[in-house]
Amino acid sequence: MLKWLIAFMEAASVASPAAEAPASSLAALPLLVKGLLVTLMGLLGVFLVLTLLFATIRLMQKLDTKESK
């Protein structure tokens, strides 16, 4: 996921040549900021999976009540 983010940021900097950002890579960021980005991406991934699990359980409960009627 982080590789995709890096690729998108680099593609955006290549797509707009007017923007002058020689160090637009995530590699130039301080270590603390990199750690915070990794933590944020990890938390987003966990909550995405939990949301999908919740939606799947709700869907299965609704299908079960329709079959029992």
PDB file of N, CA, C and O in Angstrom:
ATOM      1  N   MET A   1       0.819  -1.177   0.000  1.00  0.00           N
ATOM      2  CA  MET A   1       0.000   0.000   0.000  1.00  0.00           C
ATOM      3  C   MET A   1       0.876   1.258   0.000  1.00  0.00           C
ATOM      4  O   MET A   1       0.549   2.239  -0.640  1.00  0.00           O
ATOM      5  N   LEU A   2       1.961   1.206   0.753  1.00  0.00           N
ATOM      6  CA  LEU A   2       2.867   2.339   0.792  1.00  0.00           C
ATOM      7  C   LEU A   2       3.576   2.517  -0.553  1.00  0.00           C
ATOM      8  O   LEU A   2       3.818   3.638  -0.977  1.00  0.00           O
ATOM      9  N   LYS A   3       3.844   1.407  -1.233  1.00  0.00           N
ATOM     10  CA  LYS A   3       4.461   1.494  -2.559  1.00  0.00           C
ATOM     11  C   LYS A   3       3.528   2.189  -3.542  1.00  0.00           C
ATOM     12  O   LYS A   3       3.959   2.947  -4.390  1.00  0.00           O
ATOM     13  N   TRP A   4       2.212   1.919  -3.414  1.00  0.00           N
ATOM     14  CA  TRP A   4       1.239   2.583  -4.284  1.00  0.00           C
ATOM     15  C   TRP A   4       1.220   4.076  -4.018  1.00  0.00           C
ATOM     16  O   TRP A   4       1.159   4.878  -4.934  1.00  0.00           O
ATOM     17  N   LEU A   5       1.276   4.443  -2.733  1.00  0.00           N
ATOM     18  CA  LEU A   5       1.272   5.861  -2.373  1.00  0.00           C
ATOM     19  C   LEU A   5       2.504   6.561  -2.943  1.00  0.00           C
ATOM     20  O   LEU A   5       2.403   7.653  -3.503  1.00  0.00           O
ATOM     21  N   ILE A   6       3.638   5.916  -2.845  1.00  0.00           N
ATOM     22  CA  ILE A   6       4.864   6.491  -3.382  1.00  0.00           C
ATOM     23  C   ILE A   6       4.759   6.615  -4.901  1.00  0.00           C
ATOM     24  O   ILE A   6       5.133   7.644  -5.480  1.00  0.00           O
ATOM     25  N   ALA A   7       4.223   5.592  -5.547  1.00  0.00           N
ATOM     26  CA  ALA A   7       4.084   5.636  -7.003  1.00  0.00           C
ATOM     27  C   ALA A   7       3.132   6.741  -7.430  1.00  0.00           C
ATOM     28  O   ALA A   7       3.382   7.451  -8.415  1.00  0.00           O
ATOM     29  N   PHE A   8       2.023   6.920  -6.709  1.00  0.00           N
ATOM     30  CA  PHE A   8       1.074   7.973  -7.051  1.00  0.00           C
ATOM     31  C   PHE A   8       1.685   9.359  -6.847  1.00  0.00           C
ATOM     32  O   PHE A   8       1.468  10.272  -7.649  1.00  0.00           O
ATOM     33  N   MET A   9       2.464   9.516  -5.778  1.00  0.00           N
ATOM     34  CA  MET A   9       3.082  10.818  -5.531  1.00  0.00           C
ATOM     35  C   MET A   9       4.112  11.141  -6.614  1.00  0.00           C
ATOM     36  O   MET A   9       4.197  12.270  -7.082  1.00  0.00           O
ATOM     37  N   GLU A  10       4.871  10.136  -7.022  1.00  0.00           N
ATOM     38  CA  GLU A  10       5.854  10.365  -8.069  1.00  0.00           C
ATOM     39  C   GLU A  10       5.185  10.616  -9.412  1.00  0.00           C
ATOM     40  O   GLU A  10       5.644  11.445 -10.196  1.00  0.00           O
ATOM     41  N   ALA A  11       4.083   9.918  -9.675  1.00  0.00           N
ATOM     42  CA  ALA A  11       3.360  10.132 -10.925  1.00  0.00           C
ATOM     43  C   ALA A  11       2.754  11.527 -10.963  1.00  0.00           C
ATOM     44  O   ALA A  11       2.730  12.181 -12.016  1.00  0.00           O
ATOM     45  N   ALA A  12       2.277  12.001  -9.834  1.00  0.00           N
ATOM     46  CA  ALA A  12       1.701  13.339  -9.782  1.00  0.00           C
ATOM     47  C   ALA A  12       2.775  14.402 -10.002  1.00  0.00           C
ATOM     48  O   ALA A  12       2.540  15.418 -10.653  1.00  0.00           O
ATOM     49  N   SER A  13       3.972  14.159  -9.489  1.00  0.00           N
ATOM     50  CA  SER A  13       5.040  15.140  -9.678  1.00  0.00           C
ATOM     51  C   SER A  13       5.552  15.113 -11.117  1.00  0.00           C
ATOM     52  O   SER A  13       5.968  16.137 -11.647  1.00  0.00           O
ATOM     53  N   VAL A  14       5.497  13.957 -11.767  1.00  0.00           N
ATOM     54  CA  VAL A  14       5.916  13.865 -13.165  1.00  0.00           C
ATOM     55  C   VAL A  14       4.851  14.466 -14.076  1.00  0.00           C
ATOM     56  O   VAL A  14       5.160  15.115 -15.071  1.00  0.00           O
ATOM     57  N   ALA A  15       3.571  14.280 -13.714  1.00  0.00           N
ATOM     58  CA  ALA A  15       2.484  14.762 -14.552  1.00  0.00           C
ATOM     59  C   ALA A  15       2.415  16.284 -14.597  1.00  0.00           C
ATOM     60  O   ALA A  15       1.974  16.860 -15.579  1.00  0.00           O
ATOM     61  N   SER A  16       2.846  16.945 -13.550  1.00  0.00           N
ATOM     62  CA  SER A  16       2.813  18.406 -13.527  1.00  0.00           C
ATOM     63  C   SER A  16       4.248  18.943 -13.491  1.00  0.00           C
ATOM     64  O   SER A  16       4.820  19.122 -12.427  1.00  0.00           O
ATOM     65  N   PRO A  17       4.840  19.211 -14.650  1.00  0.00           N
ATOM     66  CA  PRO A  17       6.234  19.662 -14.674  1.00  0.00           C
ATOM     67  C   PRO A  17       6.408  21.073 -14.122  1.00  0.00           C
ATOM     68  O   PRO A  17       7.515  21.479 -13.809  1.00  0.00           O
ATOM     69  N   ALA A  18       5.318  21.837 -13.983  1.00  0.00           N
ATOM     70  CA  ALA A  18       5.436  23.192 -13.453  1.00  0.00           C
ATOM     71  C   ALA A  18       5.788  23.183 -11.970  1.00  0.00           C
ATOM     72  O   ALA A  18       6.398  24.126 -11.471  1.00  0.00           O
ATOM     73  N   ALA A  19       5.391  22.135 -11.274  1.00  0.00           N
ATOM     74  CA  ALA A  19       5.693  22.052  -9.844  1.00  0.00           C
ATOM     75  C   ALA A  19       7.156  21.662  -9.666  1.00  0.00           C
ATOM     76  O   ALA A  19       7.587  20.614 -10.118  1.00  0.00           O
ATOM     77  N   GLU A  20       7.886  22.513  -8.989  1.00  0.00           N
ATOM     78  CA  GLU A  20       9.308  22.241  -8.761  1.00  0.00           C
ATOM     79  C   GLU A  20       9.484  21.663  -7.372  1.00  0.00           C
ATOM     80  O   GLU A  20       9.498  22.379  -6.388  1.00  0.00           O
ATOM     81  N   ALA A  21       9.596  20.365  -7.306  1.00  0.00           N
ATOM     82  CA  ALA A  21       9.813  19.681  -6.044  1.00  0.00           C
ATOM     83  C   ALA A  21      10.875  18.615  -6.251  1.00  0.00           C
ATOM     84  O   ALA A  21      10.569  17.470  -6.531  1.00  0.00           O
ATOM     85  N   PRO A  22      12.144  18.981  -6.130  1.00  0.00           N
ATOM     86  CA  PRO A  22      13.197  17.999  -6.387  1.00  0.00           C
ATOM     87  C   PRO A  22      13.200  16.859  -5.369  1.00  0.00           C
ATOM     88  O   PRO A  22      13.565  15.750  -5.699  1.00  0.00           O
ATOM     89  N   ALA A  23      12.774  17.122  -4.132  1.00  0.00           N
ATOM     90  CA  ALA A  23      12.765  16.078  -3.118  1.00  0.00           C
ATOM     91  C   ALA A  23      11.326  15.708  -2.779  1.00  0.00           C
ATOM     92  O   ALA A  23      10.911  15.739  -1.633  1.00  0.00           O
ATOM     93  N   SER A  24      10.532  15.358  -3.790  1.00  0.00           N
ATOM     94  CA  SER A  24       9.130  15.040  -3.559  1.00  0.00           C
ATOM     95  C   SER A  24       8.931  13.596  -3.111  1.00  0.00           C
ATOM     96  O   SER A  24       7.813  13.172  -2.900  1.00  0.00           O
ATOM     97  N   SER A  25       9.992  12.869  -2.983  1.00  0.00           N
ATOM     98  CA  SER A  25       9.890  11.471  -2.601  1.00  0.00           C
ATOM     99  C   SER A  25       9.674  11.344  -1.100  1.00  0.00           C
ATOM    100  O   SER A  25      10.050  12.206  -0.314  1.00  0.00           O
ATOM    101  N   LEU A  26       9.036  10.265  -0.716  1.00  0.00           N
ATOM    102  CA  LEU A  26       8.846  10.015   0.711  1.00  0.00           C
ATOM    103  C   LEU A  26      10.161   9.669   1.400  1.00  0.00           C
ATOM    104  O   LEU A  26      10.248   9.742   2.621  1.00  0.00           O
ATOM    105  N   ALA A  27      11.159   9.320   0.627  1.00  0.00           N
ATOM    106  CA  ALA A  27      12.449   8.984   1.210  1.00  0.00           C
ATOM    107  C   ALA A  27      13.113  10.189   1.848  1.00  0.00           C
ATOM    108  O   ALA A  27      13.952  10.039   2.742  1.00  0.00           O
ATOM    109  N   ALA A  28      12.737  11.386   1.439  1.00  0.00           N
ATOM    110  CA  ALA A  28      13.350  12.591   1.982  1.00  0.00           C
ATOM    111  C   ALA A  28      12.707  13.041   3.288  1.00  0.00           C
ATOM    112  O   ALA A  28      13.194  13.955   3.929  1.00  0.00           O
ATOM    113  N   LEU A  29      11.623  12.399   3.692  1.00  0.00           N
ATOM    114  CA  LEU A  29      10.940  12.789   4.923  1.00  0.00           C
ATOM    115  C   LEU A  29      11.711  12.318   6.148  1.00  0.00           C
ATOM    116  O   LEU A  29      12.426  11.317   6.098  1.00  0.00           O
ATOM    117  N   PRO A  30      11.549  13.021   7.252  1.00  0.00           N
ATOM    118  CA  PRO A  30      12.198  12.570   8.496  1.00  0.00           C
ATOM    119  C   PRO A  30      11.627  11.228   8.957  1.00  0.00           C
ATOM    120  O   PRO A  30      10.507  10.848   8.604  1.00  0.00           O
ATOM    121  N   LEU A  31      12.398  10.562   9.771  1.00  0.00           N
ATOM    122  CA  LEU A  31      12.018   9.227  10.230  1.00  0.00           C
ATOM    123  C   LEU A  31      10.729   9.251  11.037  1.00  0.00           C
ATOM    124  O   LEU A  31       9.895   8.345  10.903  1.00  0.00           O
ATOM    125  N   LEU A  32      10.513  10.267  11.848  1.00  0.00           N
ATOM    126  CA  LEU A  32       9.295  10.361  12.640  1.00  0.00           C
ATOM    127  C   LEU A  32       8.062  10.478  11.749  1.00  0.00           C
ATOM    128  O   LEU A  32       7.042   9.827  11.987  1.00  0.00           O
ATOM    129  N   VAL A  33       8.150  11.267  10.700  1.00  0.00           N
ATOM    130  CA  VAL A  33       7.024  11.432   9.778  1.00  0.00           C
ATOM    131  C   VAL A  33       6.756  10.129   9.030  1.00  0.00           C
ATOM    132  O   VAL A  33       5.606   9.747   8.824  1.00  0.00           O
ATOM    133  N   LYS A  34       7.807   9.437   8.646  1.00  0.00           N
ATOM    134  CA  LYS A  34       7.634   8.132   7.991  1.00  0.00           C
ATOM    135  C   LYS A  34       6.924   7.151   8.916  1.00  0.00           C
ATOM    136  O   LYS A  34       6.024   6.422   8.494  1.00  0.00           O
ATOM    137  N   GLY A  35       7.311   7.141  10.182  1.00  0.00           N
ATOM    138  CA  GLY A  35       6.671   6.261  11.156  1.00  0.00           C
ATOM    139  C   GLY A  35       5.201   6.600  11.338  1.00  0.00           C
ATOM    140  O   GLY A  35       4.353   5.709  11.438  1.00  0.00           O
ATOM    141  N   LEU A  36       4.892   7.891  11.387  1.00  0.00           N
ATOM    142  CA  LEU A  36       3.498   8.304  11.523  1.00  0.00           C
ATOM    143  C   LEU A  36       2.678   7.915  10.292  1.00  0.00           C
ATOM    144  O   LEU A  36       1.524   7.509  10.415  1.00  0.00           O
ATOM    145  N   LEU A  37       3.271   8.030   9.110  1.00  0.00           N
ATOM    146  CA  LEU A  37       2.563   7.621   7.893  1.00  0.00           C
ATOM    147  C   LEU A  37       2.293   6.127   7.877  1.00  0.00           C
ATOM    148  O   LEU A  37       1.203   5.684   7.511  1.00  0.00           O
ATOM    149  N   VAL A  38       3.270   5.347   8.292  1.00  0.00           N
ATOM    150  CA  VAL A  38       3.088   3.894   8.332  1.00  0.00           C
ATOM    151  C   VAL A  38       2.016   3.531   9.352  1.00  0.00           C
ATOM    152  O   VAL A  38       1.152   2.672   9.090  1.00  0.00           O
ATOM    153  N   THR A  39       2.036   4.197  10.504  1.00  0.00           N
ATOM    154  CA  THR A  39       1.029   3.941  11.533  1.00  0.00           C
ATOM    155  C   THR A  39      -0.357   4.300  11.026  1.00  0.00           C
ATOM    156  O   THR A  39      -1.321   3.542  11.213  1.00  0.00           O
ATOM    157  N   LEU A  40      -0.484   5.442  10.375  1.00  0.00           N
ATOM    158  CA  LEU A  40      -1.772   5.882   9.850  1.00  0.00           C
ATOM    159  C   LEU A  40      -2.292   4.920   8.786  1.00  0.00           C
ATOM    160  O   LEU A  40      -3.466   4.540   8.814  1.00  0.00           O
ATOM    161  N   MET A  41      -1.432   4.503   7.879  1.00  0.00           N
ATOM    162  CA  MET A  41      -1.847   3.559   6.841  1.00  0.00           C
ATOM    163  C   MET A  41      -2.257   2.210   7.454  1.00  0.00           C
ATOM    164  O   MET A  41      -3.227   1.588   7.017  1.00  0.00           O
ATOM    165  N   GLY A  42      -1.535   1.767   8.457  1.00  0.00           N
ATOM    166  CA  GLY A  42      -1.875   0.518   9.121  1.00  0.00           C
ATOM    167  C   GLY A  42      -3.226   0.590   9.812  1.00  0.00           C
ATOM    168  O   GLY A  42      -4.044  -0.326   9.713  1.00  0.00           O
ATOM    169  N   LEU A  43      -3.461   1.693  10.514  1.00  0.00           N
ATOM    170  CA  LEU A  43      -4.758   1.863  11.183  1.00  0.00           C
ATOM    171  C   LEU A  43      -5.899   1.949  10.175  1.00  0.00           C
ATOM    172  O   LEU A  43      -6.972   1.375  10.395  1.00  0.00           O
ATOM    173  N   LEU A  44      -5.681   2.642   9.084  1.00  0.00           N
ATOM    174  CA  LEU A  44      -6.710   2.718   8.045  1.00  0.00           C
ATOM    175  C   LEU A  44      -7.006   1.336   7.471  1.00  0.00           C
ATOM    176  O   LEU A  44      -8.163   0.992   7.225  1.00  0.00           O
ATOM    177  N   GLY A  45      -5.965   0.540   7.272  1.00  0.00           N
ATOM    178  CA  GLY A  45      -6.153  -0.817   6.763  1.00  0.00           C
ATOM    179  C   GLY A  45      -6.925  -1.687   7.738  1.00  0.00           C
ATOM    180  O   GLY A  45      -7.822  -2.433   7.346  1.00  0.00           O
ATOM    181  N   VAL A  46      -6.601  -1.572   9.022  1.00  0.00           N
ATOM    182  CA  VAL A  46      -7.293  -2.372  10.031  1.00  0.00           C
ATOM    183  C   VAL A  46      -8.767  -1.990  10.092  1.00  0.00           C
ATOM    184  O   VAL A  46      -9.646  -2.852  10.122  1.00  0.00           O
ATOM    185  N   PHE A  47      -9.055  -0.685  10.108  1.00  0.00           N
ATOM    186  CA  PHE A  47     -10.448  -0.266  10.190  1.00  0.00           C
ATOM    187  C   PHE A  47     -11.214  -0.592   8.909  1.00  0.00           C
ATOM    188  O   PHE A  47     -12.417  -0.859   8.961  1.00  0.00           O
ATOM    189  N   LEU A  48     -10.543  -0.597   7.782  1.00  0.00           N
ATOM    190  CA  LEU A  48     -11.190  -1.012   6.538  1.00  0.00           C
ATOM    191  C   LEU A  48     -11.594  -2.482   6.605  1.00  0.00           C
ATOM    192  O   LEU A  48     -12.718  -2.851   6.250  1.00  0.00           O
ATOM    193  N   VAL A  49     -10.705  -3.318   7.084  1.00  0.00           N
ATOM    194  CA  VAL A  49     -11.010  -4.744   7.204  1.00  0.00           C
ATOM    195  C   VAL A  49     -12.129  -4.966   8.214  1.00  0.00           C
ATOM    196  O   VAL A  49     -13.045  -5.774   7.985  1.00  0.00           O
ATOM    197  N   LEU A  50     -12.102  -4.247   9.340  1.00  0.00           N
ATOM    198  CA  LEU A  50     -13.162  -4.399  10.331  1.00  0.00           C
ATOM    199  C   LEU A  50     -14.509  -3.940   9.786  1.00  0.00           C
ATOM    200  O   LEU A  50     -15.546  -4.554  10.051  1.00  0.00           O
ATOM    201  N   THR A  51     -14.513  -2.866   8.999  1.00  0.00           N
ATOM    202  CA  THR A  51     -15.751  -2.385   8.393  1.00  0.00           C
ATOM    203  C   THR A  51     -16.294  -3.402   7.399  1.00  0.00           C
ATOM    204  O   THR A  51     -17.505  -3.671   7.364  1.00  0.00           O
ATOM    205  N   LEU A  52     -15.428  -3.975   6.593  1.00  0.00           N
ATOM    206  CA  LEU A  52     -15.867  -5.002   5.651  1.00  0.00           C
ATOM    207  C   LEU A  52     -16.396  -6.241   6.374  1.00  0.00           C
ATOM    208  O   LEU A  52     -17.383  -6.844   5.948  1.00  0.00           O
ATOM    209  N   LEU A  53     -15.756  -6.614   7.464  1.00  0.00           N
ATOM    210  CA  LEU A  53     -16.230  -7.756   8.250  1.00  0.00           C
ATOM    211  C   LEU A  53     -17.602  -7.460   8.840  1.00  0.00           C
ATOM    212  O   LEU A  53     -18.499  -8.315   8.814  1.00  0.00           O
ATOM    213  N   PHE A  54     -17.803  -6.254   9.361  1.00  0.00           N
ATOM    214  CA  PHE A  54     -19.087  -5.855   9.919  1.00  0.00           C
ATOM    215  C   PHE A  54     -20.181  -5.896   8.848  1.00  0.00           C
ATOM    216  O   PHE A  54     -21.282  -6.416   9.080  1.00  0.00           O
ATOM    217  N   ALA A  55     -19.878  -5.368   7.666  1.00  0.00           N
ATOM    218  CA  ALA A  55     -20.858  -5.358   6.581  1.00  0.00           C
ATOM    219  C   ALA A  55     -21.191  -6.784   6.133  1.00  0.00           C
ATOM    220  O   ALA A  55     -22.354  -7.102   5.847  1.00  0.00           O
ATOM    221  N   THR A  56     -20.202  -7.651   6.096  1.00  0.00           N
ATOM    222  CA  THR A  56     -20.427  -9.038   5.704  1.00  0.00           C
ATOM    223  C   THR A  56     -21.312  -9.763   6.717  1.00  0.00           C
ATOM    224  O   THR A  56     -22.228 -10.508   6.346  1.00  0.00           O
ATOM    225  N   ILE A  57     -21.063  -9.523   8.003  1.00  0.00           N
ATOM    226  CA  ILE A  57     -21.876 -10.158   9.041  1.00  0.00           C
ATOM    227  C   ILE A  57     -23.316  -9.667   8.956  1.00  0.00           C
ATOM    228  O   ILE A  57     -24.263 -10.456   9.045  1.00  0.00           O
ATOM    229  N   ARG A  58     -23.505  -8.371   8.752  1.00  0.00           N
ATOM    230  CA  ARG A  58     -24.857  -7.816   8.622  1.00  0.00           C
ATOM    231  C   ARG A  58     -25.577  -8.418   7.412  1.00  0.00           C
ATOM    232  O   ARG A  58     -26.751  -8.763   7.494  1.00  0.00           O
ATOM    233  N   LEU A  59     -24.874  -8.532   6.302  1.00  0.00           N
ATOM    234  CA  LEU A  59     -25.464  -9.109   5.094  1.00  0.00           C
ATOM    235  C   LEU A  59     -25.855 -10.559   5.316  1.00  0.00           C
ATOM    236  O   LEU A  59     -26.945 -10.991   4.917  1.00  0.00           O
ATOM    237  N   MET A  60     -24.996 -11.317   5.975  1.00  0.00           N
ATOM    238  CA  MET A  60     -25.302 -12.720   6.245  1.00  0.00           C
ATOM    239  C   MET A  60     -26.489 -12.859   7.197  1.00  0.00           C
ATOM    240  O   MET A  60     -27.306 -13.774   7.043  1.00  0.00           O
ATOM    241  N   GLN A  61     -26.623 -11.952   8.164  1.00  0.00           N
ATOM    242  CA  GLN A  61     -27.771 -11.989   9.070  1.00  0.00           C
ATOM    243  C   GLN A  61     -29.062 -11.692   8.325  1.00  0.00           C
ATOM    244  O   GLN A  61     -30.088 -12.326   8.578  1.00  0.00           O
ATOM    245  N   LYS A  62     -29.018 -10.744   7.408  1.00  0.00           N
ATOM    246  CA  LYS A  62     -30.220 -10.412   6.638  1.00  0.00           C
ATOM    247  C   LYS A  62     -30.607 -11.561   5.716  1.00  0.00           C
ATOM    248  O   LYS A  62     -31.778 -11.862   5.533  1.00  0.00           O
ATOM    249  N   LEU A  63     -29.641 -12.222   5.115  1.00  0.00           N
ATOM    250  CA  LEU A  63     -29.932 -13.359   4.246  1.00  0.00           C
ATOM    251  C   LEU A  63     -30.502 -14.515   5.052  1.00  0.00           C
ATOM    252  O   LEU A  63     -31.381 -15.234   4.570  1.00  0.00           O
ATOM    253  N   ASP A  64     -30.016 -14.693   6.275  1.00  0.00           N
ATOM    254  CA  ASP A  64     -30.510 -15.772   7.112  1.00  0.00           C
ATOM    255  C   ASP A  64     -31.957 -15.532   7.527  1.00  0.00           C
ATOM    256  O   ASP A  64     -32.751 -16.469   7.547  1.00  0.00           O
ATOM    257  N   THR A  65     -32.317 -14.287   7.847  1.00  0.00           N
ATOM    258  CA  THR A  65     -33.690 -14.021   8.255  1.00  0.00           C
ATOM    259  C   THR A  65     -34.654 -14.148   7.070  1.00  0.00           C
ATOM    260  O   THR A  65     -35.802 -14.533   7.258  1.00  0.00           O
ATOM    261  N   LYS A  66     -34.191 -13.864   5.866  1.00  0.00           N
ATOM    262  CA  LYS A  66     -35.056 -14.012   4.697  1.00  0.00           C
ATOM    263  C   LYS A  66     -35.310 -15.485   4.388  1.00  0.00           C
ATOM    264  O   LYS A  66     -36.388 -15.863   3.964  1.00  0.00           O
ATOM    265  N   GLU A  67     -34.308 -16.330   4.590  1.00  0.00           N
ATOM    266  CA  GLU A  67     -34.464 -17.752   4.315  1.00  0.00           C
ATOM    267  C   GLU A  67     -35.346 -18.428   5.346  1.00  0.00           C
ATOM    268  O   GLU A  67     -36.055 -19.386   5.040  1.00  0.00           O
ATOM    269  N   SER A  68     -35.343 -17.970   6.582  1.00  0.00           N
ATOM    270  CA  SER A  68     -36.123 -18.622   7.630  1.00  0.00           C
ATOM    271  C   SER A  68     -37.604 -18.270   7.548  1.00  0.00           C
ATOM    272  O   SER A  68     -38.419 -18.941   8.161  1.00  0.00           O
ATOM    273  N   LYS A  69     -37.956 -17.225   6.819  1.00  0.00           N
ATOM    274  CA  LYS A  69     -39.370 -16.834   6.712  1.00  0.00           C
ATOM    275  C   LYS A  69     -40.092 -17.637   5.694  1.00  0.00           C
ATOM    276  O   LYS A  69     -40.120 -18.376   5.007  1.00  0.00           O
TER     277      LYS A  69
END
